[in-house]
Amino acid sequence: MTKQDFMEKVTAKNQNEPEFLQAVEEVVNSIWDVYQDNPRFVEAKILERLVEPERVIMFRVPWMDDKGNTHVNRGYRVEFNSALGPYKGGLRFHPSVTLSILKFLGFEQIFKNSLTTLPMGGGKGGSDFDAKGKSDAEIMRFCQSFMSELFRHIGPNTDVPAGDIGVGGREIGFLFGMYKKLRNEFTGVLTGKGLNWGGSLIRPEATGFGAVYFTQEMLKTKGETLAGKTVAVSGFGNVAWGATQKINELGGKVVTLSGPDGYIYDKEGISGDKIDFMLQMRASNNDRVQDYADEYDVPFYPNKRPWEVKCDVALPCATQNELFEDDAKKLVENGCICVTEGANMPCTPEAIKVLQANKILYAPGKAANAGGVATSGLEMSQNSLRFNWSREEVDEKLHTIMKNIHDACKKYGEDGDYIDYAKGANIAGFMKVANAMLDQGLV
Ligand code: NDP
Ligand code: 2IT
């Protein structure tokens, strides 16, 4: 079968799932040659099996608002692949959530989790719930209703959800409380838990820290560091917050943040109290980055993306498909040398082509943002040990994992004087999962 035949079959089977097909195509393009070079994989139809989730759970989530009105949302959990360990991956609560988006995220998670070297399979879940304007009590009732179905399908050795867009510490708390009540069990069934009830130090910062550690490793290959560099960040949520902290620590300057409403430009740099203000914006559920411009009297550009700003490094940390071909061209024109994906699949395939053709350092999310799930893996280990590591211990383990992911991508992606990190990440992630699937027979 040719690559085109394969993609045609997957497309026919998964119509109306553009994000999922985008993620599959990207992986298939990278691994096709390696796949063909391993007849054992081809005979066992590893790729055909890999693109089919092991299980998809879809359920009704009814809840009542503060005024007594009834609402119904749709809940999902995509248990994609358990060759390397229990299904592991976040929950996303956002009105844009569809099965296609959760399948793309679950599919990416398989390779990402494989790259961490920790024993975790791939999964993702969530709901089309819109937290905008909701009270804490409404969010709690929604989370409780969501868990009153999900609890049947998860467990510390089965499937371990965590946060993603719209799901942070508060939501994990409400979800955990309901799981514990229904199962009468205090276990490590979710990660991103509060520090005094089983959470790990550094987990909130981990995705952003990890993306910056990965950036440091990439810059090192060019004899560069983050000191004195201007960085454009998108989003203003959990990942953007962690990344902004670490960039400041390493002497870089973050000049932008963005939301669905536009972006802000702070030429003095986002540091100190301004980083804490990001937490306030995230918790306010009002979907606006403009609040930052109002608070600090800096320019706000409505309905625009931050990639038109002159920067050395760009860190998309908001959502999928938020950096397009034209944005990539602008970044190149403005002298940007490195693009690190903090979000999952933020660059479109056309944008990636532009970055790679111009030999810009480019790191795909499944490698660069793996620090979040890696630290979730460390949280699971601590829960099993019934013991907590110190901040320094977790940070050091995270840092080592990110360096190792960088080196694994380099090993499989090095091509002359350019490292194709996307290809490297896909091949390194795939090989482990494919071999594990072969070992475990036709299941
Ligand atoms: P948060 O909910 O904390 O923040 C998400 C940010 O992106 C918010 O600023 C949000 O604004 C914005 N956003 C969401 N949708 C859109 C949109 N359609 N257009 C523009 N902006 C948007 O989520 P996280 O920081 O956790 O997640 C950000 C990205 O990082 C996602 O791609 C996620 O999958 C990825 N990621 C997260 C990890 C984690 O551990 N949390 C780990 C690895 C990757 P608003 O909410 O107001 O819409
Ligand atoms: O996309 C991701 O890797 C996450 N949202 C984190 C998943 C996790 O299980 O910590």
Coordinates of C-alpha atoms and ligand atoms in Angstrom, one line a residue:
M1 CA 0.0 0.0 0.0
T2 CA 1.2 3.5 -0.7
K3 CA 1.2 6.4 1.7
Q4 CA -1.6 8.0 -0.4
D5 CA -3.7 4.8 -0.3
F6 CA -3.3 4.6 3.5
M7 CA -4.3 8.3 4.0
E8 CA -7.3 7.9 1.6
K9 CA -8.5 4.9 3.7
V10 CA -8.1 6.8 7.0
T11 CA -9.8 9.9 5.5
A12 CA -12.8 7.8 4.3
K13 CA -13.2 6.3 7.7
N14 CA -12.9 9.5 9.6
Q15 CA -14.9 12.1 7.6
N16 CA -15.7 15.3 9.4
E17 CA -12.6 15.0 11.6
P18 CA -10.1 17.5 10.0
E19 CA -8.0 18.0 13.1
F20 CA -7.5 14.3 13.6
L21 CA -6.6 13.7 9.9
Q22 CA -4.1 16.6 10.1
A23 CA -2.4 15.0 13.1
V24 CA -2.4 11.6 11.4
E25 CA -1.0 12.9 8.2
E26 CA 1.8 14.7 9.9
V27 CA 2.9 11.5 11.7
V28 CA 2.5 9.3 8.7
N29 CA 4.6 11.6 6.5
S30 CA 7.4 11.3 9.0
I31 CA 7.4 7.6 9.7
W32 CA 6.4 6.1 6.4
D33 CA 9.9 5.1 5.3
V34 CA 10.8 3.6 8.7
Y35 CA 7.5 1.8 8.7
Q36 CA 8.2 0.3 5.2
D37 CA 11.7 -0.7 6.4
N38 CA 10.2 -2.9 9.1
P39 CA 8.1 -5.6 7.4
R40 CA 7.1 -6.9 10.8
F41 CA 5.2 -3.7 11.5
V42 CA 3.6 -3.7 8.1
E43 CA 2.5 -7.4 8.4
A44 CA 1.0 -6.7 11.8
K45 CA -0.8 -3.6 10.4
I46 CA 0.6 -1.6 13.3
L47 CA -0.3 1.7 11.6
E48 CA -3.9 0.7 10.8
R49 CA -4.3 -0.3 14.4
L50 CA -2.6 2.8 15.8
V51 CA -5.0 5.2 14.1
E52 CA -8.0 3.4 15.6
P53 CA -8.7 4.3 19.2
E54 CA -8.9 1.3 21.5
R55 CA -12.2 2.8 22.9
V56 CA -14.2 6.0 22.7
I57 CA -16.6 6.9 25.5
M58 CA -19.2 9.6 24.8
F59 CA -21.8 10.6 27.4
R60 CA -24.5 13.1 28.4
V61 CA -23.5 15.7 31.0
P62 CA -26.6 17.4 32.5
W63 CA -26.2 20.1 35.0
M64 CA -28.1 23.0 36.6
D65 CA -27.0 26.6 36.6
D66 CA -27.4 29.0 39.6
K67 CA -30.8 30.1 38.5
G68 CA -32.2 26.6 38.3
N69 CA -32.0 26.2 34.5
T70 CA -31.0 22.8 33.1
H71 CA -28.2 22.5 30.6
V72 CA -26.8 19.5 28.7
N73 CA -23.3 19.2 27.4
R74 CA -21.5 16.3 25.8
G75 CA -18.6 14.5 27.5
Y76 CA -15.9 12.3 26.0
R77 CA -13.0 10.2 26.8
V78 CA -10.9 8.8 24.0
E79 CA -8.8 5.8 25.3
F80 CA -6.4 5.7 22.3
N81 CA -3.6 3.4 23.0
S82 CA -2.4 1.4 26.1
A83 CA 0.7 -0.3 24.7
L84 CA 3.0 1.6 27.1
G85 CA 0.9 2.0 30.2
P86 CA -2.5 3.2 31.4
Y87 CA -4.2 5.7 29.1
K88 CA -2.9 9.2 30.1
G89 CA -3.8 12.6 28.9
G90 CA -5.7 15.7 29.8
L91 CA -9.4 16.8 29.8
R92 CA -10.3 19.9 27.8
F93 CA -13.4 22.0 28.6
H94 CA -14.0 24.5 25.8
P95 CA -17.0 25.2 23.5
S96 CA -14.9 24.3 20.4
V97 CA -14.4 20.6 21.6
T98 CA -15.5 17.9 19.2
L99 CA -14.6 14.3 18.8
S100 CA -12.2 15.3 16.0
I101 CA -10.2 17.6 18.4
L102 CA -10.1 15.0 21.1
K103 CA -9.0 12.3 18.7
F104 CA -6.2 14.5 17.4
L105 CA -5.1 15.3 20.9
G106 CA -5.3 11.6 22.0
F107 CA -3.3 10.5 19.0
E108 CA -0.6 13.1 19.6
Q109 CA -0.5 12.0 23.2
I110 CA 0.5 8.5 22.3
F111 CA 3.8 9.6 20.8
K112 CA 4.4 12.4 23.4
N113 CA 4.0 10.0 26.3
S114 CA 6.3 7.5 24.6
L115 CA 8.9 10.3 24.3
T116 CA 8.8 10.9 28.0
T117 CA 10.1 7.4 28.6
L118 CA 7.6 7.0 31.4
P119 CA 5.0 4.1 31.4
M120 CA 2.0 5.9 30.0
G121 CA -0.4 5.1 27.1
G122 CA -2.3 7.9 25.3
G123 CA -5.8 9.3 25.9
K124 CA -7.7 12.5 26.0
G125 CA -11.1 13.7 27.0
G126 CA -13.3 16.7 27.7
S127 CA -16.5 18.5 26.9
D128 CA -17.9 21.3 24.9
F129 CA -18.7 23.1 28.2
D130 CA -18.1 26.9 28.1
A131 CA -16.7 28.2 31.4
K132 CA -17.0 31.8 30.2
G133 CA -19.1 33.7 32.8
K134 CA -19.8 30.7 34.9
S135 CA -19.7 30.9 38.7
D136 CA -17.5 28.5 40.8
A137 CA -20.7 26.7 41.9
E138 CA -21.7 26.1 38.3
I139 CA -18.3 24.8 37.4
M140 CA -18.4 22.5 40.4
R141 CA -21.8 21.1 39.5
F142 CA -20.6 20.6 35.9
C143 CA -17.5 18.8 37.0
Q144 CA -19.5 16.6 39.4
S145 CA -21.9 15.6 36.7
F146 CA -19.0 14.9 34.3
M147 CA -17.3 12.6 36.8
S148 CA -20.5 10.8 37.7
E149 CA -20.2 9.1 34.4
L150 CA -16.5 9.1 33.8
F151 CA -15.6 7.4 37.1
R152 CA -16.7 4.0 35.7
H153 CA -14.1 4.2 33.0
I154 CA -11.0 5.4 34.7
G155 CA -8.7 4.4 37.6
P156 CA -5.0 4.6 38.6
N157 CA -4.1 1.5 36.6
T158 CA -6.6 2.1 33.8
D159 CA -6.8 5.7 32.7
V160 CA -5.5 8.8 34.5
P161 CA -6.9 12.1 33.2
A162 CA -5.4 15.6 33.9
G163 CA -5.9 19.2 32.9
D164 CA -5.8 20.9 29.5
I165 CA -7.6 24.1 28.2
G166 CA -10.3 25.1 30.7
V167 CA -9.2 22.4 33.2
G168 CA -6.8 23.5 35.9
G169 CA -6.4 23.0 39.6
R170 CA -9.9 24.1 40.6
E171 CA -11.6 21.7 38.1
I172 CA -9.3 18.8 39.0
G173 CA -10.3 19.3 42.6
F174 CA -14.0 19.1 41.9
L175 CA -13.5 16.1 39.6
F176 CA -11.3 14.3 42.2
G177 CA -13.8 15.0 45.0
M178 CA -16.6 13.3 43.1
Y179 CA -14.4 10.3 42.0
K180 CA -13.4 9.7 45.6
K181 CA -17.0 9.9 46.8
L182 CA -18.3 7.5 44.1
R183 CA -15.5 5.0 44.4
N184 CA -14.8 5.4 48.1
E185 CA -11.1 5.4 47.2
F186 CA -8.3 7.9 47.6
T187 CA -6.0 7.1 44.7
G188 CA -3.8 8.8 42.1
V189 CA -6.6 8.7 39.5
L190 CA -6.1 12.3 38.3
T191 CA -2.9 14.3 38.0
G192 CA -2.5 18.1 38.6
K193 CA -4.0 17.6 42.1
G194 CA -3.6 20.1 44.9
L195 CA -0.3 20.0 46.7
N196 CA -1.7 18.9 50.0
W197 CA -3.9 16.1 48.6
G198 CA -1.5 14.2 46.3
G199 CA -0.3 16.7 43.8
S200 CA 3.3 17.1 42.7
L201 CA 5.4 20.2 43.1
I202 CA 6.1 21.9 39.7
R203 CA 3.2 20.2 37.9
P204 CA 1.4 23.6 37.3
E205 CA 4.6 25.1 35.9
A206 CA 5.8 21.9 34.2
T207 CA 4.5 22.3 30.6
G208 CA 5.8 25.9 30.3
F209 CA 9.1 25.1 32.1
G210 CA 9.6 22.0 29.9
A211 CA 9.0 24.0 26.7
V212 CA 11.6 26.5 27.7
Y213 CA 14.1 23.8 28.6
F214 CA 13.6 22.3 25.2
T215 CA 14.1 25.7 23.6
Q216 CA 17.4 26.1 25.6
E217 CA 18.6 22.7 24.2
M218 CA 17.7 23.8 20.6
L219 CA 19.4 27.1 21.0
K220 CA 22.5 25.4 22.4
T221 CA 22.9 23.6 19.0
K222 CA 23.5 27.0 17.5
G223 CA 25.7 28.3 20.3
E224 CA 22.9 30.5 21.6
T225 CA 21.1 31.1 24.9
L226 CA 17.8 32.7 26.0
A227 CA 19.7 35.6 27.7
G228 CA 18.7 38.9 26.2
K229 CA 16.3 37.3 23.7
T230 CA 12.9 38.8 23.0
V231 CA 10.1 36.2 23.1
A232 CA 6.6 36.4 21.6
V233 CA 4.2 34.1 23.6
S234 CA 0.5 33.4 22.7
G235 CA -2.2 32.4 25.1
F236 CA -2.4 33.5 28.7
G237 CA -3.3 30.3 30.4
N238 CA -1.3 27.6 32.3
V239 CA 1.3 26.9 29.6
A240 CA 1.9 30.6 28.8
W241 CA 2.3 31.4 32.5
G242 CA 4.9 28.6 33.2
A243 CA 6.9 29.5 30.1
T244 CA 6.9 33.2 30.9
Q245 CA 8.3 32.5 34.4
K246 CA 11.1 30.4 33.1
I247 CA 12.0 32.7 30.2
N248 CA 12.4 35.5 32.8
E249 CA 14.5 33.3 35.0
L250 CA 16.9 32.6 32.1
G251 CA 17.2 36.3 31.2
G252 CA 14.8 36.5 28.2
K253 CA 12.0 39.1 27.8
V254 CA 8.4 38.1 27.0
V255 CA 6.6 40.9 25.1
T256 CA 3.2 39.4 24.1
L257 CA 0.3 37.4 25.4
S258 CA -2.9 36.6 23.4
G259 CA -6.5 35.5 23.9
P260 CA -9.4 34.8 21.6
D261 CA -9.9 38.7 21.6
G262 CA -6.5 39.7 20.3
Y263 CA -3.0 40.3 21.7
I264 CA -1.2 42.7 24.0
Y265 CA 2.3 44.1 23.5
D266 CA 4.3 45.0 26.6
K267 CA 7.7 46.3 25.4
E268 CA 9.0 46.5 29.0
G269 CA 8.5 42.7 29.3
I270 CA 6.0 40.6 31.3
S271 CA 7.7 39.9 34.6
G272 CA 7.2 40.1 38.4
D273 CA 3.6 40.9 39.4
K274 CA 2.5 40.9 35.8
I275 CA 3.0 37.1 35.7
D276 CA 0.8 36.7 38.8
F277 CA -1.8 38.8 37.0
M278 CA -2.0 36.1 34.3
L279 CA -3.3 33.7 37.0
Q280 CA -6.0 36.2 37.9
M281 CA -7.0 36.5 34.2
R282 CA -7.1 32.7 33.8
A283 CA -9.3 32.3 36.9
S284 CA -11.7 35.1 36.0
N285 CA -13.4 32.9 33.2
N286 CA -14.0 36.0 31.0
D287 CA -11.9 35.0 28.0
R288 CA -10.1 38.3 27.6
V289 CA -6.4 39.3 27.4
Q290 CA -7.5 42.9 27.0
D291 CA -7.7 43.0 30.8
Y292 CA -3.9 43.0 30.8
A293 CA -3.8 46.1 28.6
D294 CA -6.3 47.9 30.8
E295 CA -4.3 47.0 34.0
Y296 CA -0.8 47.9 32.7
D297 CA -1.7 50.5 30.1
V298 CA 0.0 48.8 27.1
P299 CA -1.2 48.5 23.5
F300 CA -3.9 45.9 22.7
Y301 CA -4.4 44.7 19.1
P302 CA -8.0 43.3 18.8
N303 CA -8.5 40.2 16.7
K304 CA -4.8 39.9 15.8
R305 CA -2.2 37.3 16.5
P306 CA 1.2 38.2 18.1
W307 CA 3.4 36.8 15.3
E308 CA 3.7 40.2 13.6
V309 CA 5.9 41.5 16.5
K310 CA 9.7 41.4 16.1
C311 CA 11.0 38.6 18.2
D312 CA 13.9 36.2 18.4
V313 CA 11.8 33.3 19.7
A314 CA 8.1 32.5 19.3
L315 CA 6.2 30.3 21.7
P316 CA 2.7 29.5 20.6
C317 CA 0.9 28.4 23.9
A318 CA -2.8 28.9 23.2
T319 CA -4.4 26.3 21.0
Q320 CA -4.3 24.3 17.7
N321 CA -3.9 26.0 14.3
E322 CA -3.1 29.5 15.6
L323 CA 0.1 30.1 13.6
F324 CA -0.5 30.2 9.9
E325 CA 1.7 30.3 6.8
D326 CA 1.7 34.1 6.6
D327 CA 2.6 34.3 10.3
A328 CA 5.5 32.0 9.7
K329 CA 6.7 34.2 6.8
K330 CA 6.5 37.3 9.1
L331 CA 8.4 35.6 11.8
V332 CA 11.2 34.7 9.3
E333 CA 11.2 38.2 7.9
N334 CA 11.6 39.7 11.4
G335 CA 14.6 37.6 12.2
C336 CA 13.0 35.0 14.5
I337 CA 15.4 32.0 14.9
C338 CA 13.3 29.6 16.9
V339 CA 9.6 28.5 17.2
T340 CA 8.7 26.1 20.1
E341 CA 5.2 24.7 20.3
G342 CA 3.9 25.0 23.9
A343 CA 0.4 24.2 22.7
N344 CA -0.6 21.1 20.8
M345 CA -0.4 21.5 17.0
P346 CA -0.5 25.4 17.0
C347 CA 1.4 25.7 13.7
T348 CA -0.5 24.7 10.5
P349 CA 1.3 22.3 8.1
E350 CA 1.9 25.2 5.7
A351 CA 3.5 27.3 8.5
I352 CA 5.8 24.4 9.5
K353 CA 6.9 24.1 5.8
V354 CA 7.9 27.8 5.8
L355 CA 9.8 27.5 9.1
Q356 CA 11.7 24.4 8.0
A357 CA 12.5 25.7 4.5
N358 CA 14.1 28.7 6.2
K359 CA 16.1 26.5 8.6
I360 CA 14.4 28.0 11.7
L361 CA 14.7 25.8 14.8
Y362 CA 11.2 24.3 15.1
A363 CA 10.0 22.0 17.9
P364 CA 6.6 20.2 17.6
G365 CA 4.3 20.2 20.6
K366 CA 4.5 16.5 21.2
A367 CA 8.2 16.9 22.1
A368 CA 8.4 20.5 23.4
N369 CA 5.3 20.4 25.7
A370 CA 5.8 16.9 27.0
G371 CA 7.1 18.3 30.3
G372 CA 3.5 18.6 31.5
V373 CA 2.6 15.0 31.1
A374 CA 6.1 13.9 32.2
T375 CA 5.5 15.6 35.5
S376 CA 2.1 14.0 35.6
G377 CA 4.0 10.7 35.3
L378 CA 6.2 11.8 38.2
E379 CA 3.0 12.6 40.2
M380 CA 1.7 9.1 39.6
S381 CA 5.1 7.7 40.8
Q382 CA 4.9 9.8 44.0
N383 CA 1.3 8.7 44.6
S384 CA 2.3 5.0 44.2
L385 CA 5.3 5.5 46.6
R386 CA 3.1 7.5 48.9
F387 CA 5.9 10.0 49.1
N388 CA 6.6 13.5 47.8
W389 CA 9.8 14.7 46.1
S390 CA 11.1 18.2 46.7
R391 CA 10.6 21.0 44.2
E392 CA 14.3 20.7 43.2
E393 CA 14.0 16.9 42.8
V394 CA 11.0 17.2 40.5
D395 CA 12.5 20.1 38.5
E396 CA 15.7 18.2 38.0
K397 CA 13.9 15.1 36.8
L398 CA 11.8 17.3 34.4
H399 CA 14.9 19.0 33.1
T400 CA 16.6 15.7 32.4
I401 CA 13.5 14.3 30.7
M402 CA 13.4 17.3 28.4
K403 CA 17.1 17.1 27.5
N404 CA 16.6 13.4 26.7
I405 CA 13.6 14.1 24.5
H406 CA 15.6 16.7 22.7
D407 CA 18.4 14.2 22.1
A408 CA 16.0 11.5 20.9
C409 CA 14.5 13.9 18.4
K410 CA 18.0 14.9 17.3
K411 CA 19.0 11.3 16.8
Y412 CA 16.2 10.5 14.5
G413 CA 15.8 14.0 12.9
E414 CA 19.4 15.1 12.1
D415 CA 19.8 15.7 8.4
G416 CA 23.1 17.4 7.5
D417 CA 23.3 20.8 9.3
Y418 CA 19.5 20.9 10.1
I419 CA 17.6 19.0 12.7
D420 CA 14.0 18.1 11.7
Y421 CA 12.6 17.8 15.3
A422 CA 9.2 17.0 14.0
K423 CA 10.4 13.9 12.1
G424 CA 12.7 13.0 15.0
A425 CA 9.9 13.2 17.5
N426 CA 7.5 11.1 15.4
I427 CA 10.0 8.4 14.7
A428 CA 11.4 8.1 18.2
G429 CA 7.8 8.1 19.7
F430 CA 6.5 5.6 17.1
M431 CA 9.3 3.0 17.4
K432 CA 8.7 2.3 21.1
V433 CA 4.9 2.1 20.7
A434 CA 5.1 -0.1 17.6
N435 CA 7.5 -2.5 19.2
A436 CA 5.4 -2.7 22.3
M437 CA 2.3 -3.4 20.2
L438 CA 4.1 -6.2 18.4
D439 CA 5.3 -7.8 21.7
Q440 CA 1.7 -7.8 23.1
G441 CA 0.1 -9.6 20.1
L442 CA -3.0 -8.8 18.2
V443 CA -5.2 -7.1 20.8
Ligands
NDP1 P1 -5.6 27.2 29.6 O1 -7.0 27.0 29.6 O2 -4.9 27.4 30.9 O3 -5.2 28.4 28.6 C1 -5.5 28.3 27.2 C2 -5.3 29.6 26.6 O4 -5.5 29.6 25.2 C3 -6.2 30.7 27.2 O5 -5.5 31.9 27.1 C4 -7.4 30.5 26.2 O6 -8.2 31.6 26.2 C5 -6.6 30.5 24.9 N1 -7.5 29.9 23.9 C6 -8.3 28.8 23.9 N2 -8.9 28.6 22.8 C7 -8.6 29.6 22.0 C8 -8.9 30.0 20.7 N3 -9.7 29.2 20.0 N4 -8.3 31.1 20.2 C9 -7.4 31.8 20.9 N5 -7.1 31.5 22.2 C10 -7.6 30.4 22.7 O7 -4.9 26.0 28.8 P2 -3.4 25.4 28.8 O8 -2.5 26.6 29.0 O9 -3.4 24.3 29.7 O10 -3.3 24.9 27.3 C11 -2.8 25.6 26.2 C12 -2.3 24.7 25.2 O11 -1.2 23.9 25.7 C13 -3.3 23.7 24.6 O12 -3.0 23.5 23.2 C14 -3.1 22.5 25.4 O13 -3.5 21.3 24.7 C15 -1.6 22.5 25.5 N6 -1.0 21.7 26.6 C16 -1.3 21.9 27.9 C17 -0.7 21.1 28.9 C18 -1.0 21.3 30.3 O14 -0.4 20.6 31.1 N7 -1.9 22.1 30.7 C19 0.3 20.2 28.5 C20 0.7 20.1 27.1 C21 0.1 20.9 26.2 P3 -9.8 31.3 26.7 O15 -9.8 30.2 27.7 O16 -10.2 32.6 27.2 O17 -10.5 30.9 25.4
2IT2 O1 -1.5 17.9 26.3 C1 -1.0 17.4 27.3 O2 0.0 16.8 27.3 C2 -1.7 17.7 28.6 N1 -2.7 18.4 28.6 C3 -1.2 17.1 29.9 C4 -1.7 15.7 30.0 C5 -1.4 15.1 31.4 O3 -1.8 14.0 31.6 O4 -0.7 15.7 32.2

